[in-house]
mmCIF file of C-alpha atoms in Angstrom:
data_model
loop_
_atom_site.group_PDB
_atom_site.id
_atom_site.type_symbol
_atom_site.label_atom_id
_atom_site.label_comp_id
_atom_site.label_asym_id
_atom_site.label_seq_id
_atom_site.Cartn_x
_atom_site.Cartn_y
_atom_site.Cartn_z
ATOM 1 C CA MET A 697 -4.943 -30.258 -30.860
ATOM 2 C CA PRO A 698 -2.880 -32.841 -28.919
ATOM 3 C CA ARG A 699 0.885 -32.619 -29.069
ATOM 4 C CA VAL A 700 2.947 -34.848 -31.363
ATOM 5 C CA VAL A 701 3.651 -38.142 -29.568
ATOM 6 C CA SER A 702 6.886 -40.110 -29.847
ATOM 7 C CA ASP A 703 5.316 -43.428 -30.890
ATOM 8 C CA ILE A 704 1.956 -45.151 -31.345
ATOM 9 C CA THR A 705 1.924 -46.650 -27.833
ATOM 10 C CA LYS A 706 1.613 -43.147 -26.352
ATOM 11 C CA LEU A 707 -1.908 -43.007 -27.814
ATOM 12 C CA ILE A 708 -3.157 -45.941 -25.736
ATOM 13 C CA GLY A 709 -5.903 -45.070 -23.256
ATOM 14 C CA ASN A 710 -7.982 -41.940 -22.623
ATOM 15 C CA THR A 711 -10.849 -43.530 -24.530
ATOM 16 C CA PRO A 712 -14.177 -41.664 -24.692
ATOM 17 C CA VAL A 713 -17.439 -42.416 -22.921
ATOM 18 C CA VAL A 714 -20.786 -41.972 -24.679
ATOM 19 C CA ARG A 715 -24.337 -42.015 -23.314
ATOM 20 C CA LEU A 716 -26.866 -44.275 -25.035
ATOM 21 C CA ASN A 717 -29.955 -42.365 -26.109
ATOM 22 C CA ARG A 718 -32.222 -44.708 -28.068
ATOM 23 C CA LEU A 719 -31.658 -48.251 -26.797
ATOM 24 C CA PRO A 720 -32.376 -48.094 -23.034
ATOM 25 C CA GLU A 721 -36.024 -48.451 -22.061
ATOM 26 C CA GLU A 722 -37.916 -45.425 -20.786
ATOM 27 C CA GLY A 723 -37.612 -45.135 -17.022
ATOM 28 C CA SER A 724 -34.170 -46.725 -16.968
ATOM 29 C CA ALA A 725 -30.995 -45.371 -15.454
ATOM 30 C CA GLU A 726 -28.525 -43.612 -17.731
ATOM 31 C CA VAL A 727 -26.365 -46.107 -19.635
ATOM 32 C CA CYS A 728 -22.862 -45.001 -20.608
ATOM 33 C CA VAL A 729 -20.390 -46.935 -22.733
ATOM 34 C CA LYS A 730 -16.605 -46.600 -22.598
ATOM 35 C CA LEU A 731 -15.421 -47.088 -26.171
ATOM 36 C CA GLU A 732 -12.158 -49.024 -26.101
ATOM 37 C CA ARG A 733 -12.211 -49.210 -29.894
ATOM 38 C CA PHE A 734 -10.480 -45.819 -29.830
ATOM 39 C CA ASN A 735 -7.228 -47.423 -28.707
ATOM 40 C CA PRO A 736 -4.669 -47.553 -31.565
ATOM 41 C CA SER A 737 -5.242 -51.187 -32.549
ATOM 42 C CA GLY A 738 -8.966 -51.027 -31.802
ATOM 43 C CA SER A 739 -9.478 -52.729 -28.447
ATOM 44 C CA VAL A 740 -9.104 -52.568 -24.672
ATOM 45 C CA LYS A 741 -6.285 -55.108 -24.931
ATOM 46 C CA ASP A 742 -3.864 -52.431 -26.122
ATOM 47 C CA ARG A 743 -3.635 -51.432 -22.464
ATOM 48 C CA ALA A 744 -2.696 -54.897 -21.195
ATOM 49 C CA ALA A 745 -0.330 -55.533 -24.111
ATOM 50 C CA PHE A 746 1.566 -52.320 -23.376
ATOM 51 C CA SER A 747 1.760 -53.181 -19.684
ATOM 52 C CA LEU A 748 2.892 -56.775 -20.282
ATOM 53 C CA ILE A 749 5.790 -55.699 -22.502
ATOM 54 C CA ASN A 750 6.769 -52.777 -20.248
ATOM 55 C CA ASN A 751 6.778 -55.013 -17.188
ATOM 56 C CA ALA A 752 8.980 -57.607 -18.893
ATOM 57 C CA GLU A 753 11.426 -54.932 -20.039
ATOM 58 C CA GLU A 754 11.633 -53.407 -16.565
ATOM 59 C CA ARG A 755 12.396 -56.843 -15.094
ATOM 60 C CA GLY A 756 15.122 -57.442 -17.669
ATOM 61 C CA LEU A 757 13.303 -60.405 -19.216
ATOM 62 C CA ILE A 758 13.229 -59.062 -22.792
ATOM 63 C CA LYS A 759 14.909 -56.511 -25.012
ATOM 64 C CA PRO A 760 14.159 -55.314 -28.567
ATOM 65 C CA GLY A 761 14.954 -58.051 -31.078
ATOM 66 C CA ASP A 762 13.732 -60.849 -28.799
ATOM 67 C CA THR A 763 10.745 -63.095 -29.569
ATOM 68 C CA ILE A 764 7.485 -62.814 -27.632
ATOM 69 C CA ILE A 765 5.035 -65.748 -27.748
ATOM 70 C CA GLU A 766 1.480 -65.507 -26.432
ATOM 71 C CA PRO A 767 -1.684 -67.650 -26.553
ATOM 72 C CA THR A 768 -4.629 -65.366 -27.329
ATOM 73 C CA SER A 769 -8.206 -65.308 -28.569
ATOM 74 C CA GLY A 770 -7.340 -62.325 -30.725
ATOM 75 C CA ASN A 771 -7.435 -58.850 -29.215
ATOM 76 C CA THR A 772 -4.499 -59.261 -26.841
ATOM 77 C CA GLY A 773 -2.561 -60.686 -29.754
ATOM 78 C CA ILE A 774 -3.406 -57.699 -31.930
ATOM 79 C CA GLY A 775 -2.384 -55.323 -29.149
ATOM 80 C CA LEU A 776 0.856 -57.222 -28.561
ATOM 81 C CA ALA A 777 1.608 -57.336 -32.294
ATOM 82 C CA MET A 778 1.128 -53.568 -32.558
ATOM 83 C CA ASN A 779 3.300 -52.909 -29.508
ATOM 84 C CA ALA A 780 5.941 -55.382 -30.713
ATOM 85 C CA ALA A 781 6.092 -53.788 -34.159
ATOM 86 C CA ALA A 782 6.526 -50.327 -32.653
ATOM 87 C CA ARG A 783 9.203 -51.476 -30.216
ATOM 88 C CA GLY A 784 11.254 -53.909 -32.294
ATOM 89 C CA TYR A 785 10.154 -57.349 -31.097
ATOM 90 C CA LYS A 786 9.345 -60.515 -33.026
ATOM 91 C CA MET A 787 5.858 -61.808 -32.268
ATOM 92 C CA ILE A 788 4.317 -65.296 -32.396
ATOM 93 C CA LEU A 789 0.616 -65.601 -31.530
ATOM 94 C CA VAL A 790 -1.088 -68.918 -30.830
ATOM 95 C CA MET A 791 -4.866 -68.993 -31.137
ATOM 96 C CA PRO A 792 -7.817 -71.371 -31.690
ATOM 97 C CA ASP A 793 -8.651 -71.862 -35.359
ATOM 98 C CA ASN A 794 -12.214 -70.541 -34.970
ATOM 99 C CA MET A 795 -11.043 -66.936 -34.692
ATOM 100 C CA THR A 796 -12.379 -64.574 -37.349
ATOM 101 C CA ALA A 797 -10.400 -64.108 -40.547
ATOM 102 C CA GLU A 798 -10.148 -60.385 -39.805
ATOM 103 C CA ARG A 799 -8.277 -61.037 -36.560
ATOM 104 C CA ILE A 800 -5.762 -63.338 -38.199
ATOM 105 C CA LYS A 801 -5.141 -60.869 -41.032
ATOM 106 C CA LEU A 802 -4.687 -58.016 -38.579
ATOM 107 C CA LEU A 803 -2.039 -59.968 -36.693
ATOM 108 C CA GLN A 804 -0.210 -60.750 -39.902
ATOM 109 C CA ALA A 805 -0.429 -57.113 -40.993
ATOM 110 C CA TYR A 806 1.588 -56.169 -37.901
ATOM 111 C CA GLY A 807 4.201 -58.768 -38.855
ATOM 112 C CA ALA A 808 3.234 -61.433 -36.333
ATOM 113 C CA GLU A 809 3.490 -65.155 -37.012
ATOM 114 C CA VAL A 810 0.144 -66.857 -36.347
ATOM 115 C CA VAL A 811 -0.051 -70.470 -35.147
ATOM 116 C CA LEU A 812 -3.536 -72.025 -35.046
ATOM 117 C CA THR A 813 -4.686 -74.777 -32.682
ATOM 118 C CA PRO A 814 -7.893 -76.896 -32.774
ATOM 119 C CA ALA A 815 -10.909 -74.876 -31.627
ATOM 120 C CA ALA A 816 -12.146 -77.863 -29.614
ATOM 121 C CA GLU A 817 -9.115 -77.465 -27.339
ATOM 122 C CA ARG A 818 -10.140 -73.864 -26.574
ATOM 123 C CA MET A 819 -7.588 -71.613 -24.866
ATOM 124 C CA PRO A 820 -5.934 -74.428 -22.853
ATOM 125 C CA GLY A 821 -4.864 -75.941 -26.185
ATOM 126 C CA ALA A 822 -3.369 -72.639 -27.325
ATOM 127 C CA ILE A 823 -1.554 -72.277 -24.005
ATOM 128 C CA ARG A 824 -0.019 -75.748 -24.333
ATOM 129 C CA LYS A 825 1.133 -74.994 -27.879
ATOM 130 C CA ALA A 826 2.682 -71.693 -26.793
ATOM 131 C CA GLU A 827 4.689 -73.493 -24.102
ATOM 132 C CA GLU A 828 5.834 -76.017 -26.708
ATOM 133 C CA LEU A 829 7.009 -73.218 -29.010
ATOM 134 C CA ARG A 830 8.859 -71.483 -26.191
ATOM 135 C CA ALA A 831 10.753 -74.704 -25.445
ATOM 136 C CA GLN A 832 11.832 -74.799 -29.093
ATOM 137 C CA ARG A 833 13.034 -71.170 -29.072
ATOM 138 C CA PRO A 834 15.589 -70.449 -26.323
ATOM 139 C CA GLY A 835 15.361 -66.881 -25.073
ATOM 140 C CA SER A 836 11.742 -66.388 -26.128
ATOM 141 C CA TYR A 837 9.242 -65.037 -23.604
ATOM 142 C CA ILE A 838 5.572 -65.696 -22.813
ATOM 143 C CA PRO A 839 3.935 -62.750 -20.971
ATOM 144 C CA ASN A 840 1.017 -65.009 -19.900
ATOM 145 C CA GLN A 841 -1.859 -62.558 -19.793
ATOM 146 C CA PHE A 842 -3.962 -64.987 -17.723
ATOM 147 C CA GLU A 843 -1.529 -64.963 -14.771
ATOM 148 C CA ASN A 844 0.489 -61.753 -15.121
ATOM 149 C CA GLN A 845 -0.421 -59.048 -12.595
ATOM 150 C CA ALA A 846 0.758 -56.392 -15.056
ATOM 151 C CA ASN A 847 -2.572 -57.045 -16.812
ATOM 152 C CA PRO A 848 -4.983 -55.811 -14.098
ATOM 153 C CA GLN A 849 -2.464 -53.246 -12.861
ATOM 154 C CA ILE A 850 -2.722 -51.123 -16.016
ATOM 155 C CA HIS A 851 -6.487 -50.874 -15.488
ATOM 156 C CA ARG A 852 -6.000 -49.671 -11.910
ATOM 157 C CA LEU A 853 -3.646 -46.988 -13.190
ATOM 158 C CA THR A 854 -5.522 -45.904 -16.330
ATOM 159 C CA THR A 855 -9.023 -47.253 -17.008
ATOM 160 C CA ALA A 856 -10.382 -46.629 -13.515
ATOM 161 C CA VAL A 857 -8.766 -43.184 -13.320
ATOM 162 C CA GLU A 858 -10.309 -42.221 -16.657
ATOM 163 C CA ILE A 859 -13.762 -43.423 -15.570
ATOM 164 C CA MET A 860 -13.627 -41.399 -12.358
ATOM 165 C CA ASP A 861 -12.595 -38.316 -14.310
ATOM 166 C CA GLN A 862 -15.219 -38.811 -17.021
ATOM 167 C CA THR A 863 -18.107 -39.451 -14.628
ATOM 168 C CA GLY A 864 -17.010 -37.123 -11.859
ATOM 169 C CA GLY A 865 -17.465 -40.089 -9.545
ATOM 170 C CA GLN A 866 -21.205 -40.107 -10.272
ATOM 171 C CA LEU A 867 -21.556 -43.824 -10.941
ATOM 172 C CA ASP A 868 -23.879 -46.467 -9.496
ATOM 173 C CA ALA A 869 -22.967 -49.604 -11.439
ATOM 174 C CA PHE A 870 -20.031 -50.862 -13.494
ATOM 175 C CA VAL A 871 -20.272 -53.690 -16.035
ATOM 176 C CA ALA A 872 -17.571 -55.582 -17.930
ATOM 177 C CA THR A 873 -17.061 -58.909 -19.635
ATOM 178 C CA ALA A 874 -14.266 -61.231 -18.523
ATOM 179 C CA GLY A 875 -11.694 -62.982 -20.669
ATOM 180 C CA THR A 876 -8.476 -62.889 -18.684
ATOM 181 C CA GLY A 877 -10.295 -60.924 -15.994
ATOM 182 C CA GLY A 878 -7.760 -58.108 -16.125
ATOM 183 C CA THR A 879 -10.208 -55.342 -17.012
ATOM 184 C CA ILE A 880 -12.869 -56.080 -14.416
ATOM 185 C CA THR A 881 -10.326 -56.913 -11.717
ATOM 186 C CA GLY A 882 -8.096 -53.863 -12.069
ATOM 187 C CA THR A 883 -10.835 -51.375 -12.902
ATOM 188 C CA GLY A 884 -13.267 -52.839 -10.404
ATOM 189 C CA GLU A 885 -10.808 -52.863 -7.512
ATOM 190 C CA ALA A 886 -9.760 -49.261 -8.068
ATOM 191 C CA LEU A 887 -13.322 -48.005 -8.513
ATOM 192 C CA LYS A 888 -14.584 -49.885 -5.460
ATOM 193 C CA GLU A 889 -11.927 -48.240 -3.281
ATOM 194 C CA LEU A 890 -13.205 -44.825 -4.309
ATOM 195 C CA LEU A 891 -16.901 -45.720 -4.616
ATOM 196 C CA PRO A 892 -17.718 -48.347 -1.947
ATOM 197 C CA HIS A 893 -21.400 -48.328 -2.919
ATOM 198 C CA LEU A 894 -20.649 -49.259 -6.545
ATOM 199 C CA HIS A 895 -22.448 -52.333 -7.887
ATOM 200 C CA ILE A 896 -20.117 -54.352 -10.134
ATOM 201 C CA ALA A 897 -21.398 -56.968 -12.578
ATOM 202 C CA VAL A 898 -19.331 -59.367 -14.651
ATOM 203 C CA VAL A 899 -20.735 -60.672 -17.923
ATOM 204 C CA GLU A 900 -20.231 -64.222 -19.164
ATOM 205 C CA PRO A 901 -21.690 -66.211 -22.077
ATOM 206 C CA LYS A 902 -24.774 -68.240 -21.228
ATOM 207 C CA GLY A 903 -23.281 -71.023 -23.336
ATOM 208 C CA SER A 904 -20.089 -71.151 -21.257
ATOM 209 C CA PRO A 905 -21.020 -70.248 -17.659
ATOM 210 C CA VAL A 906 -17.670 -71.091 -16.069
ATOM 211 C CA LEU A 907 -17.741 -68.228 -13.551
ATOM 212 C CA SER A 908 -21.134 -69.456 -12.369
ATOM 213 C CA GLY A 909 -19.714 -72.926 -11.774
ATOM 214 C CA GLY A 910 -20.875 -74.420 -15.065
ATOM 215 C CA SER A 911 -18.999 -76.164 -17.835
ATOM 216 C CA PRO A 912 -17.246 -74.451 -20.752
ATOM 217 C CA GLY A 913 -19.067 -74.579 -24.057
ATOM 218 C CA PRO A 914 -19.334 -72.955 -27.480
ATOM 219 C CA HIS A 915 -20.479 -69.347 -27.737
ATOM 220 C CA LYS A 916 -20.173 -66.282 -29.967
ATOM 221 C CA LEU A 917 -18.964 -63.748 -27.417
ATOM 222 C CA VAL A 918 -15.454 -63.750 -28.849
ATOM 223 C CA GLY A 919 -12.759 -62.927 -26.306
ATOM 224 C CA THR A 920 -14.775 -63.915 -23.227
ATOM 225 C CA SER A 921 -14.860 -67.115 -21.146
ATOM 226 C CA PRO A 922 -11.586 -68.881 -21.997
ATOM 227 C CA GLY A 923 -12.964 -72.096 -20.494
ATOM 228 C CA PHE A 924 -11.365 -71.717 -17.066
ATOM 229 C CA VAL A 925 -11.134 -69.143 -14.270
ATOM 230 C CA PRO A 926 -7.872 -67.188 -14.754
ATOM 231 C CA SER A 927 -5.719 -66.711 -11.669
ATOM 232 C CA ILE A 928 -5.657 -62.912 -12.053
ATOM 233 C CA LEU A 929 -9.464 -62.663 -11.912
ATOM 234 C CA ASN A 930 -10.563 -61.386 -8.508
ATOM 235 C CA THR A 931 -13.828 -63.276 -8.127
ATOM 236 C CA SER A 932 -14.722 -61.309 -5.000
ATOM 237 C CA ILE A 933 -14.697 -57.918 -6.727
ATOM 238 C CA TYR A 934 -18.007 -58.353 -8.563
ATOM 239 C CA ASP A 935 -21.415 -58.420 -6.904
ATOM 240 C CA GLU A 936 -23.269 -60.160 -9.707
ATOM 241 C CA ILE A 937 -22.693 -62.503 -12.634
ATOM 242 C CA ILE A 938 -24.928 -61.836 -15.635
ATOM 243 C CA GLN A 939 -25.187 -64.569 -18.235
ATOM 244 C CA VAL A 940 -25.895 -63.304 -21.741
ATOM 245 C CA SER A 941 -27.084 -65.498 -24.596
ATOM 246 C CA ASP A 942 -25.587 -65.299 -28.075
ATOM 247 C CA GLU A 943 -28.975 -64.081 -29.310
ATOM 248 C CA HIS A 944 -29.145 -61.154 -26.888
ATOM 249 C CA ALA A 945 -25.488 -60.229 -27.433
ATOM 250 C CA LEU A 946 -25.680 -60.268 -31.227
ATOM 251 C CA SER A 947 -29.058 -58.524 -31.462
ATOM 252 C CA THR A 948 -27.800 -55.770 -29.153
ATOM 253 C CA THR A 949 -24.592 -55.464 -31.185
ATOM 254 C CA LYS A 950 -26.660 -54.962 -34.321
ATOM 255 C CA ALA A 951 -29.000 -52.500 -32.597
ATOM 256 C CA LEU A 952 -26.053 -50.434 -31.355
ATOM 257 C CA ALA A 953 -24.954 -49.899 -34.946
ATOM 258 C CA LEU A 954 -28.433 -49.219 -36.326
ATOM 259 C CA ARG A 955 -29.849 -47.064 -33.520
ATOM 260 C CA GLU A 956 -26.842 -45.505 -31.776
ATOM 261 C CA GLY A 957 -24.297 -45.377 -34.602
ATOM 262 C CA LEU A 958 -21.861 -47.533 -32.620
ATOM 263 C CA LEU A 959 -20.144 -50.298 -34.590
ATOM 264 C CA LEU A 960 -18.886 -52.623 -31.860
ATOM 265 C CA GLY A 961 -18.040 -56.294 -31.369
ATOM 266 C CA PRO A 962 -20.276 -59.012 -29.860
ATOM 267 C CA SER A 963 -18.716 -58.815 -26.389
ATOM 268 C CA SER A 964 -19.662 -55.129 -26.399
ATOM 269 C CA GLY A 965 -23.211 -56.118 -27.270
ATOM 270 C CA ALA A 966 -23.228 -58.486 -24.303
ATOM 271 C CA SER A 967 -21.841 -55.809 -21.996
ATOM 272 C CA VAL A 968 -24.439 -53.258 -23.110
ATOM 273 C CA TRP A 969 -27.303 -55.772 -22.831
ATOM 274 C CA ALA A 970 -26.273 -56.552 -19.251
ATOM 275 C CA ALA A 971 -25.905 -52.851 -18.445
ATOM 276 C CA MET A 972 -29.424 -52.180 -19.717
ATOM 277 C CA GLN A 973 -30.838 -54.906 -17.451
ATOM 278 C CA ILE A 974 -29.216 -53.246 -14.450
ATOM 279 C CA ALA A 975 -30.394 -49.823 -15.653
ATOM 280 C CA LYS A 976 -34.004 -51.048 -15.673
ATOM 281 C CA ARG A 977 -33.634 -52.179 -12.063
ATOM 282 C CA LEU A 978 -31.983 -48.964 -10.877
ATOM 283 C CA GLY A 979 -34.372 -46.555 -12.558
ATOM 284 C CA PRO A 980 -34.095 -42.802 -13.266
ATOM 285 C CA GLY A 981 -31.425 -40.691 -11.618
ATOM 286 C CA LYS A 982 -28.840 -43.460 -11.587
ATOM 287 C CA ARG A 983 -25.928 -44.183 -13.914
ATOM 288 C CA VAL A 984 -24.481 -47.433 -15.271
ATOM 289 C CA LEU A 985 -21.205 -47.571 -17.187
ATOM 290 C CA CYS A 986 -20.053 -50.564 -19.200
ATOM 291 C CA ILE A 987 -16.887 -51.366 -21.113
ATOM 292 C CA ALA A 988 -17.177 -51.909 -24.882
ATOM 293 C CA PRO A 989 -13.983 -53.911 -25.537
ATOM 294 C CA ASP A 990 -13.529 -53.476 -29.280
ATOM 295 C CA THR A 991 -14.688 -52.427 -32.738
ATOM 296 C CA GLY A 992 -17.191 -54.276 -34.908
ATOM 297 C CA GLU A 993 -14.999 -54.039 -37.996
ATOM 298 C CA ARG A 994 -13.168 -57.261 -37.124
ATOM 299 C CA TYR A 995 -16.417 -59.266 -37.013
ATOM 300 C CA MET A 996 -17.874 -58.656 -40.458
ATOM 301 C CA SER A 997 -17.333 -62.304 -41.406
ATOM 302 C CA MET A 998 -19.702 -63.318 -38.577
ATOM 303 C CA ASP A 999 -22.672 -61.760 -40.440
ATOM 304 C CA ILE A 1000 -23.873 -59.884 -37.378
ATOM 305 C CA PHE A 1001 -24.710 -56.646 -39.163
#
C-alpha cells in the first residue's frame, strides 16, 4: 500500500497505462492508452494546474487567500479548482456556455465561481472576459495556461518520465490531442530526446482544423482546438496531424466503454481512433501509446453512451 500523503495534490500523476485488446484490428501494432482519469480530479489537467499554481507561488505572484482567475474549457478549471481548494485560494473560472453541465457543477463543488461567456466567442471570448475580471479585482492572478511554460514543463518532468518507465522505452509512436498544447509539447519534446525515432501525431477535430491551417468551427471534441494556435504549442515536435471527425471520436468513445471497459471522454475517443490508424500502418511488433485526457463521467449529458 502507498504511504499516507500530506494532501490531495501529492496524488497527481503516476497514471496507469493499459493495452487495448478488442478494438484494434488484427495485424495492427499494440495500442496502449495512458489513463489520465486516474488523477485526483479526473483529468490530465491536474498536472498543469498543479504546475501553474506552484510556479506562481515560487515567483512570489500569489499566496494562499489570493484570487486566481482562468479562462478554461473545463478540465484545467476543474484541476485548478481542486488545487485551489486544497491550498487555500479563491478561484474564478471563465468558460464558454456550451460546456457540459457536469463540468460546471464540478467546478462549483470545489468552491469555484463560474462565469459563462457566449459559446460563439469560443476561448478568445473567455480570455477577454478573464482579463476584464482581473482588472476589476486588484491583486488577482491569471496563470494563462495557453502561454505559461509551466504547463508543458510539468509534462517533461512527469508524463514523459512515466511513459518511459511504463514502456521500458519500447515505443514507436505517441499520440495526443491538443488544447493548450502543453501535453503534446512537454511530453513529446522529452520523449523525442530519448527516442529520436519516435513518430509523434497530434490530433485535432476535423470540424476545427486550425493546426492544419483551416478555420475554427464547431465540434464535439471538448477541450481540444481552442480556435487558435497557443504560443506554448511546439508545432515542430509532431510529425503528423490527424483530423478526427465527431462521428469517429464519439463512436470510438462508446466502443471503448462497451468493448474495453474504459469509460472515457470524447477527446480520448479521438486520441484512440488516431492511434489505431497509426497502429494499422505500423503493423505487428510495434507499439503506439496515446493519452486519454479524462473520464467519461463528465459527459453523460452529451448522450454518447
